[in-house]
XYZ file of C-alpha atoms in Angstrom:
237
model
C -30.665 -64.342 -76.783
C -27.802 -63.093 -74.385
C -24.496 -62.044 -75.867
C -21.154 -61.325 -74.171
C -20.527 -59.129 -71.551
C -17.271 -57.743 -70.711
C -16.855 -57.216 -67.104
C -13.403 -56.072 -66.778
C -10.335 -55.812 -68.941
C -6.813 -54.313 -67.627
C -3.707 -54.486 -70.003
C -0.824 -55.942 -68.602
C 2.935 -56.787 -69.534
C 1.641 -59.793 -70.796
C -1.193 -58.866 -72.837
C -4.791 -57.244 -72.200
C -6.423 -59.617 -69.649
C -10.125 -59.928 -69.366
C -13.303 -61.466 -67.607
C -16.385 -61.829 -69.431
C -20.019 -63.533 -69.172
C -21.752 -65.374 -71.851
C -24.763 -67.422 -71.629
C -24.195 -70.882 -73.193
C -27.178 -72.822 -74.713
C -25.329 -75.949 -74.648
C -24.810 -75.742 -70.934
C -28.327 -73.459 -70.197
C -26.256 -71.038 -68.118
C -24.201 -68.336 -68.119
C -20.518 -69.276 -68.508
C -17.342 -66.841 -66.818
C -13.866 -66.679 -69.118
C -10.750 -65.234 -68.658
C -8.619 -64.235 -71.966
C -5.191 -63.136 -72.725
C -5.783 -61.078 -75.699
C -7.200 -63.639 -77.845
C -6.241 -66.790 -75.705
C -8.666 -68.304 -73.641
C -6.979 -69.174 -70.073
C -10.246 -70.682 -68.385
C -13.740 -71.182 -68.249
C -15.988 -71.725 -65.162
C -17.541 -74.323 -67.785
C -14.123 -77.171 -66.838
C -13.171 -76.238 -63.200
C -12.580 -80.192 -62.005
C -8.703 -80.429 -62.049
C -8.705 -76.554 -60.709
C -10.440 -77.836 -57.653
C -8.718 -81.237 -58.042
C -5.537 -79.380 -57.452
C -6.244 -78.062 -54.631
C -7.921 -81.419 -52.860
C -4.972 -83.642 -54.121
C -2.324 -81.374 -52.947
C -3.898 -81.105 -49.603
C -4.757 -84.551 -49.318
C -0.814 -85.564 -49.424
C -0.032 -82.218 -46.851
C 0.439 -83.467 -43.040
C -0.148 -81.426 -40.056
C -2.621 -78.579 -38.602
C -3.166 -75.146 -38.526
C -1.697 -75.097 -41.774
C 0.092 -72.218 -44.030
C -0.950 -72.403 -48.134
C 0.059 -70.807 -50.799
C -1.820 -70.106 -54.115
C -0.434 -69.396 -57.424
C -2.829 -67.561 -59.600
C -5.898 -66.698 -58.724
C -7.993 -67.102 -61.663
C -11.457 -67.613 -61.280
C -10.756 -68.638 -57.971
C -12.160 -72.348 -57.619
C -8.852 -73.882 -56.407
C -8.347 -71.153 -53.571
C -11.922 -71.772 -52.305
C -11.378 -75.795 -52.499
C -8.323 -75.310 -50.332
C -10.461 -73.664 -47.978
C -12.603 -76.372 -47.805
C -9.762 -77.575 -45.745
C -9.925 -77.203 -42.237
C -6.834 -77.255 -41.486
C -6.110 -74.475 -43.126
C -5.528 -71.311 -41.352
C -4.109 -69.200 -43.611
C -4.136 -68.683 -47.773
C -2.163 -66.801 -49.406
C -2.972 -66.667 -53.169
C -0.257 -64.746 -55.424
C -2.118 -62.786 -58.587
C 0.002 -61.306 -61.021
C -3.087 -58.926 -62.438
C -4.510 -56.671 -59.998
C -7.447 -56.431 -62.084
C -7.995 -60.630 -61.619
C -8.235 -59.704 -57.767
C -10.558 -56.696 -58.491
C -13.219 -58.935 -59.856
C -12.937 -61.276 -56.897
C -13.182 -57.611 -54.680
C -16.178 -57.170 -56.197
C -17.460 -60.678 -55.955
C -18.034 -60.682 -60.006
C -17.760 -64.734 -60.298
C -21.062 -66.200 -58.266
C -19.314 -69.364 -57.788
C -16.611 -68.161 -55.561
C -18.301 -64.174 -54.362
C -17.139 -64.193 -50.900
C -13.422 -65.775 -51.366
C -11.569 -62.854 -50.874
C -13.813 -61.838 -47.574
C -12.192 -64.359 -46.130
C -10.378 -64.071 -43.017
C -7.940 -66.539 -43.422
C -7.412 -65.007 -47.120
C -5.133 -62.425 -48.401
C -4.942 -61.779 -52.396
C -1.072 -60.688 -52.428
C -0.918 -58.929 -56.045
C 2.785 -60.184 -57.126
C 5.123 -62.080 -59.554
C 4.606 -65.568 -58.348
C 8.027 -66.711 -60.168
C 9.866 -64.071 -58.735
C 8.782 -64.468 -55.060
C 9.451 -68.313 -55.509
C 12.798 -68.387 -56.759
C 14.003 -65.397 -55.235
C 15.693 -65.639 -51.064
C 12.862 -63.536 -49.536
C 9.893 -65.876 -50.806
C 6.097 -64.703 -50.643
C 6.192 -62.318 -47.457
C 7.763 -59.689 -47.605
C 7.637 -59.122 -43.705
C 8.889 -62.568 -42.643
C 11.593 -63.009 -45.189
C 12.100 -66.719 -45.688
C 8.991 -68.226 -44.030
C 7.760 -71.754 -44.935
C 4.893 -72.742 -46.105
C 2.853 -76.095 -45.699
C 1.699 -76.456 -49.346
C 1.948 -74.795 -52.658
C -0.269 -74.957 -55.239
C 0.387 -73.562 -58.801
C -2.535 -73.274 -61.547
C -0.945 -70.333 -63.756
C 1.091 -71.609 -67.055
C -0.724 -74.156 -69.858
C 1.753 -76.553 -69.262
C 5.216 -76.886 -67.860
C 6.170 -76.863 -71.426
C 3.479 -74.070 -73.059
C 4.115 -71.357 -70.491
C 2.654 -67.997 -71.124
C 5.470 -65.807 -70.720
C 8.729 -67.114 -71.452
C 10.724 -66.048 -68.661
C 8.453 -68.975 -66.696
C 9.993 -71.349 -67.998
C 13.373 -71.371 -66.090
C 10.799 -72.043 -63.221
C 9.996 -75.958 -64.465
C 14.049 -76.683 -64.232
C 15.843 -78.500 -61.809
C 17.174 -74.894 -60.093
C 13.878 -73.678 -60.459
C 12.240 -76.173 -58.094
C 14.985 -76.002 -56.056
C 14.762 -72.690 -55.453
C 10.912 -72.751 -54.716
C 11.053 -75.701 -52.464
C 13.078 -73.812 -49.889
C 10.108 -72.173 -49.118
C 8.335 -75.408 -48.045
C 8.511 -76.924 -44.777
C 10.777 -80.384 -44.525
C 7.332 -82.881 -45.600
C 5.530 -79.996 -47.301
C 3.952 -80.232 -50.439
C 4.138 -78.943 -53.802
C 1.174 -79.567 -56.634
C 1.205 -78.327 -60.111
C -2.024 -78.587 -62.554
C -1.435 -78.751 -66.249
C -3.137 -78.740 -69.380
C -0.918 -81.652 -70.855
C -1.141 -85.204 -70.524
C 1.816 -86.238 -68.150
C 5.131 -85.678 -69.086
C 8.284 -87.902 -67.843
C 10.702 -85.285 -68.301
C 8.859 -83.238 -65.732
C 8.320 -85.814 -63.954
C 12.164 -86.428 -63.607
C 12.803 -83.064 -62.937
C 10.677 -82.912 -60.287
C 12.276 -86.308 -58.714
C 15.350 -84.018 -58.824
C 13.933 -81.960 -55.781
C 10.879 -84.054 -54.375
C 10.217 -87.164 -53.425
C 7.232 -89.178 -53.569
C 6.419 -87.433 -56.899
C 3.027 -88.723 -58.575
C 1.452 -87.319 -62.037
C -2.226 -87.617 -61.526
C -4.632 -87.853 -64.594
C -8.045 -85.832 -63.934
C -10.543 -86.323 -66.093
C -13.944 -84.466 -67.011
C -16.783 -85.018 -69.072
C -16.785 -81.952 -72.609
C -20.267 -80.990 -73.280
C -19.201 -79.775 -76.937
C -17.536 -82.945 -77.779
C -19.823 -85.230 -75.537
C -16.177 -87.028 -74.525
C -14.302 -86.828 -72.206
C -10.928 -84.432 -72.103
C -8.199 -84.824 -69.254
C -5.723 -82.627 -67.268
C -2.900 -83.463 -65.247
C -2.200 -82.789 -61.729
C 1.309 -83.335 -59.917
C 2.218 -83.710 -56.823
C 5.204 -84.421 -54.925
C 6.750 -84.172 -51.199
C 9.473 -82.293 -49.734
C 11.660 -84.271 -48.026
């Protein structure tokens, strides 16, 4: 029987971040996870809100030719679902880890080998937070350029974040600050671990309009239930 393999491991600020491969009986396949130190941050086992994320947020984005931003890269399933798109011309996906966008480099994760070939890709190794609260936003050549959609798969939760200084992002001045880098009628979509939460919800309302917290569920083959994320979305006006 297969064990685990480690592919790649790079300590970081945070914690020692890490790919590996098991093969999962349960499943009959092999299975690709990401860990912070001992946390588990995903699986290519549960990837329907990921890609959810990316379809919802796009779905509620107006316009052609457009510009999209991606925060986290992860195992990369909600970057290639935006380019699924085509009216996408150009993704930008922030990655905190430089290691994260080595594996993609070296096309480690079958599911999505190829995504950072892309021509209308470029992995931009940053601090996602940073770039969206600060003036200059995520190019540094065209200071202050708008974007058609955002979409953010990086913390647990708005309120299980994991680095603390996140957190000042999921305020009122926080979303404020990111939404100036949206284009008037852009989007913004946020997945989440958690079941919906009003007080985000309000917060968002704060900033956004049409704000909707959308329930996405998927079937668990270890419980044989069913287990849930949330996506939100919501509009700049």
């Amino acid at each position: 029987m297969r064990g685990i393999e480690e592919l790649g491991w790079r300590t970081t600020p945070m914690g020692e971040i890490s790919l590996r491969r098991r093969y999962d009986p349960a499943v009959e396949k092999d299975v690709y996870e990401v860990k912070l130190d001992e946390e588990f941050l995903m699986s290519s086992l549960f990837t329907v809100a990921e890609i959810e994320l990316a379809w919802l947020g796009l779905e509620r984005t107006e316009g052609d030719h457009l510009d999209v931003i991606v925060g986290g890269l992860g195992l990369g399933y909600t970057a290639q679902a935006a380019l699924e798109d085509p009216r996408v011309d150009t993704l930008t996906v922030i990655e905190y880890s430089d290691a994260v966008i080595d594996w993609h480099e070296q096309d480690l994760l079958p599911d999505t080998a190829g995504l950072a070939a892309d021509d209308r890709v470029r992995l931009e190794q940053a601090d996602f937070f940073a770039a969206a609260t600060s003036t200059e936003g995520f190019d540094p050549e065209r200071p202050g350029r708008e974007y058609d959609a955002i979409l953010l798969d990086i913390d647990h939760s708005p309120r299980n974040v994991l680095h603390s200084p996140h957190a000042a992002f999921y305020t009122s001045d926080g979303m404020g600050a990111m939404s100036a880098h949206l284009r008037p009628g852009g989007t913004f979509a946020l997945w989440s671990d958690d079941p919906p939460d009003d007080e985000f919800v309000s917060t968002l309302g704060q900033v956004f309009t049409d704000v909707d917290a959308r329930r996405v569920w998927f079937d668990n083959p270890f419980t044989g239930g069913r287990h849930s994320n949330t996506v939100y979305v919501a509009t700049k006006a």
